[in-house]
Amino acid sequence: MKKLLAILLLAAAMPAAAKVDVASLKVNHLSEPSGITGAPTFSWIGSSDRSSDSQSAYEIKVYDIDGRAVWNTGKVLSDNSIAVRYDGAALKPATRYTWQVRIWDSAGRASRWSAKQTFVTGLDTWKAQWIVPEMTEESPLLRRDFTVKKPVKSAIAYFTAHGVYEPFLNGAKIGEAYMAPGYTSYDHHLMYQTYDITAQLRRGVNVVGAELARGWYLSMMGWTDPAQYRSNFRQKEWALLAQIVITYKDGTQEVVATDADWRTSTGGVLHSAIYDGETFDAAREKALWCTAGFDATGWAAVSTADYGYDNLVPQDNEQVKTEQTVAAKELLVTPKGELVIDFGQNLVGSEVIAFTGKPGQKITVSHAEVLDENGNFYTINLRSAKAQSNYICDRTPRRFTTRFTFYGFRYIKLEGIAKEEINLDDISAQVRFSDMEPTGSFVCSDPLVNQLQSNIQWGLRGNFVDVPTDCPQRDERLGWTGDAEVFARTATFNRGSCAFYSKWLKDVAFDQLPDGQVTDIVPMVHGLVGAGHVGWADAATIIPWTIYMAYGDSQVLENQYESMKRWVDFMAGAAGDSYLWNTGWHYGDWLAFDVDNDVAGKSSVTYVPVLQQCHFANSASIVANAAEVLGKAGDAAYYSNLAAKAREAFCKTYVTADGFLVSHTQTAYVVALIYDMVPEDMRPLLAEKLKERVESYGHITTGFLGTSHISNALTACGMDDVAYKLLLHKGYPGWLYPVTMGATTIWERWNSMMPDRTIPDNGMNSFNHYSYGAIGDWLYREAAGLKEAAPGFKKICVKPHPGGGFNFMKAEEITPFGKASSYWTLTGNIFTLDVEIPFNTTAEIYVPTAGGYERHEVGSGKHHFSSEI
């Protein structure tokens, strides 16, 4: 008893264990990535039990597969925890490494070592040959067997294809990805995927295989002839490239690769294409085709081709995966007698139907986003895209779904099946998109605005399928640069999109024209659209800067810098000595408010040269800022001066002394204000004109280029009340109008559906088009008040803007340093603000009061404020 008491007293006398911790380890901004080449970067999130604490030092260790340290930084005195670059001996290819980190806080307390995280390196030498099965409508299967005779230490597999593929080993799919190798500018940038298959390999005979389909590479893309699209790439047939590197425990290695020994046949997928959909015949499926016991007698030989490896790069963004499953909500019988399943949510992915049919029974599944005004299935807006799954049954129980395409839909129509055969419990939908980490949340006291936030997030899910597309349902699904540009800041709040955008931006540079013009669509579809259009081409400058500010890693600026410069240099060359860029055709403020038979001049059409000049100056300023970050002082001075000259020319040409712009529209005033086109003393004049334009209409009139900025511009000018009126307007046009109409995603047009539920019969109408969802940026950063004040949120600004009758708002974001949040409430005239600031950062807090704002400087931790307003 005395001994126990002594132990207890000793424990009580000991100081509490230091609670400094480190977690959320990332390599190249990804969790446990594969295919790393060159020198990777390491990031982490620290935490402390003390407020106002920060990191004072770190130590990183990297280990090889045998657990030997190959790099140890030692204790580095630094508060940096973002993208610390590897500086050890060259990493070996096709090798699994682990790493861990520990940190010290400002008081010198050390954390424990983090749990070890894994990354796998890519290939340095390809020994595999491209193999080419016969080009038919049926998706080919490819296989070969090999024997493992010795104990295996590790096995790393590398796959890519012309088309899309699914890899298999010993009867099981390798990995969880769909639509690999992804959508890129293939001639420049074809990605390969890296898989650690050690656990799937077995002693004795193994079988490796893959199934191919057309995918983006060989499907018709856009609204052109498919032969015209395919002619833009060097190869016009599907092909597979695969290489497995086996490292044995005795230190030897063996390579199993695609070559002439592989064999090919066809299976159950009779046809698959991006727009048209997929047809699967269960009777044609070759069960167990990728297992050692399967008899492959009669399978055909493959051809080999010298397609080279010069465009191959490891995948450096998230794979497309199934994120969640949505259950069928209701079985409807439409007025036309159609059998329709409602999932209750417009989503992107594929249906899943568990069913045992009769031999030869064909079930056709069509996809639609909405029902028409009569309640019938509506597919006119799909244009030429068939968007159909066809499942041909045998007598065995099946779980039908597509694997090589995706659809945008809330409803599916079932044909070839009787109503009594349908069991809702056997029908669901898989939601598939790039597997980006969820980082942001927003909630408020208005349920309609909460639904708007849900629509924004579902729009992101549906259109971030390896590239930022415009829409996911019709014969388009293309990487429109304008859509991506206006939504980027909203995207970075909701999902960890650093790697996603960085991968796509490389293709922006690859597809850029020799004179610097940026294409409207990336990857570029030749002959479909043009290049050099204001707001669209500016994705080349705006998005890299947005990513840098959100994540604090200057690598994206380094990667894109020459591309950024080339675009600004094109505009400068077109402007000439006048510094006025006013030539060429442009989309302008796309889909702004328009009135049919407009004899009264109600339509809101913005003079395009005004938009050109504002974007010219803004992009020049961005390049100047990027040059400064990268230590390019000469460039910084040149582009800063260019931006100033562009602004001077704007004021001289397009602004009157009274603050009128030659284009008296909401968008013109918004863009001029947000891009700082006028001297400070003129800003109130333009702000009043903007306010007058809003009040004269009573609603928003902006299109793509104005909508993303109008609320921010109003708040910057002290007009929160006007911004809230726009937000809460429930009629057409406005953000809440689709919500009141039952929308579960963002619409392409303000009037995609009219109040009587009629749908304008035109060739361009999407019910999942995220551009107008850019209002999210204002909700998070201004209304709730949570935004970065330095790159990567190293310094944070919390400055809420209460109003609009809201009782509370809360925004949370997982920044590169950890969770930051702003939660305000308003009861009567009592305002409260609860803030959480992550470890290793500081913040400026602005608390609304009756007389303005009260400023506080704080460190990490939780902080509470209250005031009367």
Coordinates of N, CA and C in Angstrom, one line a residue, residues 2 31 39 43 59 81 92 112 209 218 247 280 333 379 445 600 677 764 805 814 859 865 868:
K2 N 2.0 1.2 0.9 CA 2.9 2.4 0.9 C 3.5 2.6 -0.5
S31 N -2.1 12.9 -49.4 CA -1.9 11.9 -48.3 C -1.5 10.6 -48.9
A39 N 12.3 15.6 -56.2 CA 12.4 15.9 -54.8 C 11.0 16.2 -54.3
S43 N 4.6 18.4 -45.9 CA 3.8 19.3 -45.1 C 3.1 18.6 -44.0
E59 N 11.8 18.5 -37.3 CA 12.8 17.5 -37.8 C 12.0 16.5 -38.6
S81 N 5.9 24.9 -42.1 CA 5.3 23.5 -42.1 C 4.6 23.2 -43.4
K92 N 15.2 6.2 -54.8 CA 15.2 5.1 -55.8 C 13.9 5.0 -56.5
R112 N 5.9 14.3 -29.8 CA 6.3 13.0 -30.2 C 6.5 12.9 -31.7
G209 N -3.9 -8.2 -65.5 CA -4.7 -7.9 -66.6 C -5.3 -6.5 -66.6
L218 N -10.6 8.5 -76.8 CA -11.1 8.0 -78.1 C -12.6 8.2 -78.2
T247 N 10.4 -6.6 -56.0 CA 11.7 -6.6 -55.3 C 11.6 -7.8 -54.3
F280 N -23.6 -3.4 -71.4 CA -22.9 -4.5 -70.8 C -23.8 -5.7 -71.1
V333 N -44.2 7.2 -61.7 CA -44.8 6.8 -63.0 C -45.2 8.2 -63.6
T379 N -34.8 15.3 -71.4 CA -33.4 15.1 -71.9 C -33.0 16.0 -73.0
S445 N -28.4 30.8 -40.4 CA -29.8 30.7 -39.8 C -30.8 30.7 -40.9
A600 N -36.9 48.5 -74.4 CA -36.7 49.4 -73.3 C -35.3 49.5 -72.8
M677 N -9.3 49.7 -60.6 CA -9.0 50.4 -61.9 C -9.1 51.9 -61.8
M764 N -28.4 25.0 -75.0 CA -27.4 25.2 -74.0 C -28.1 25.5 -72.6
G805 N -30.8 40.1 -41.8 CA -31.7 39.4 -40.9 C -31.2 38.1 -40.4
I814 N -10.3 23.9 -43.0 CA -9.1 23.3 -42.7 C -8.0 23.9 -43.5
G859 N -3.2 35.3 -31.2 CA -2.5 34.1 -31.7 C -3.4 32.9 -31.7
F865 N -15.7 37.1 -28.3 CA -15.9 38.5 -28.3 C -17.4 38.8 -28.3
E868 N -22.1 45.5 -28.6 CA -23.5 46.0 -29.0 C -23.3 46.7 -30.3

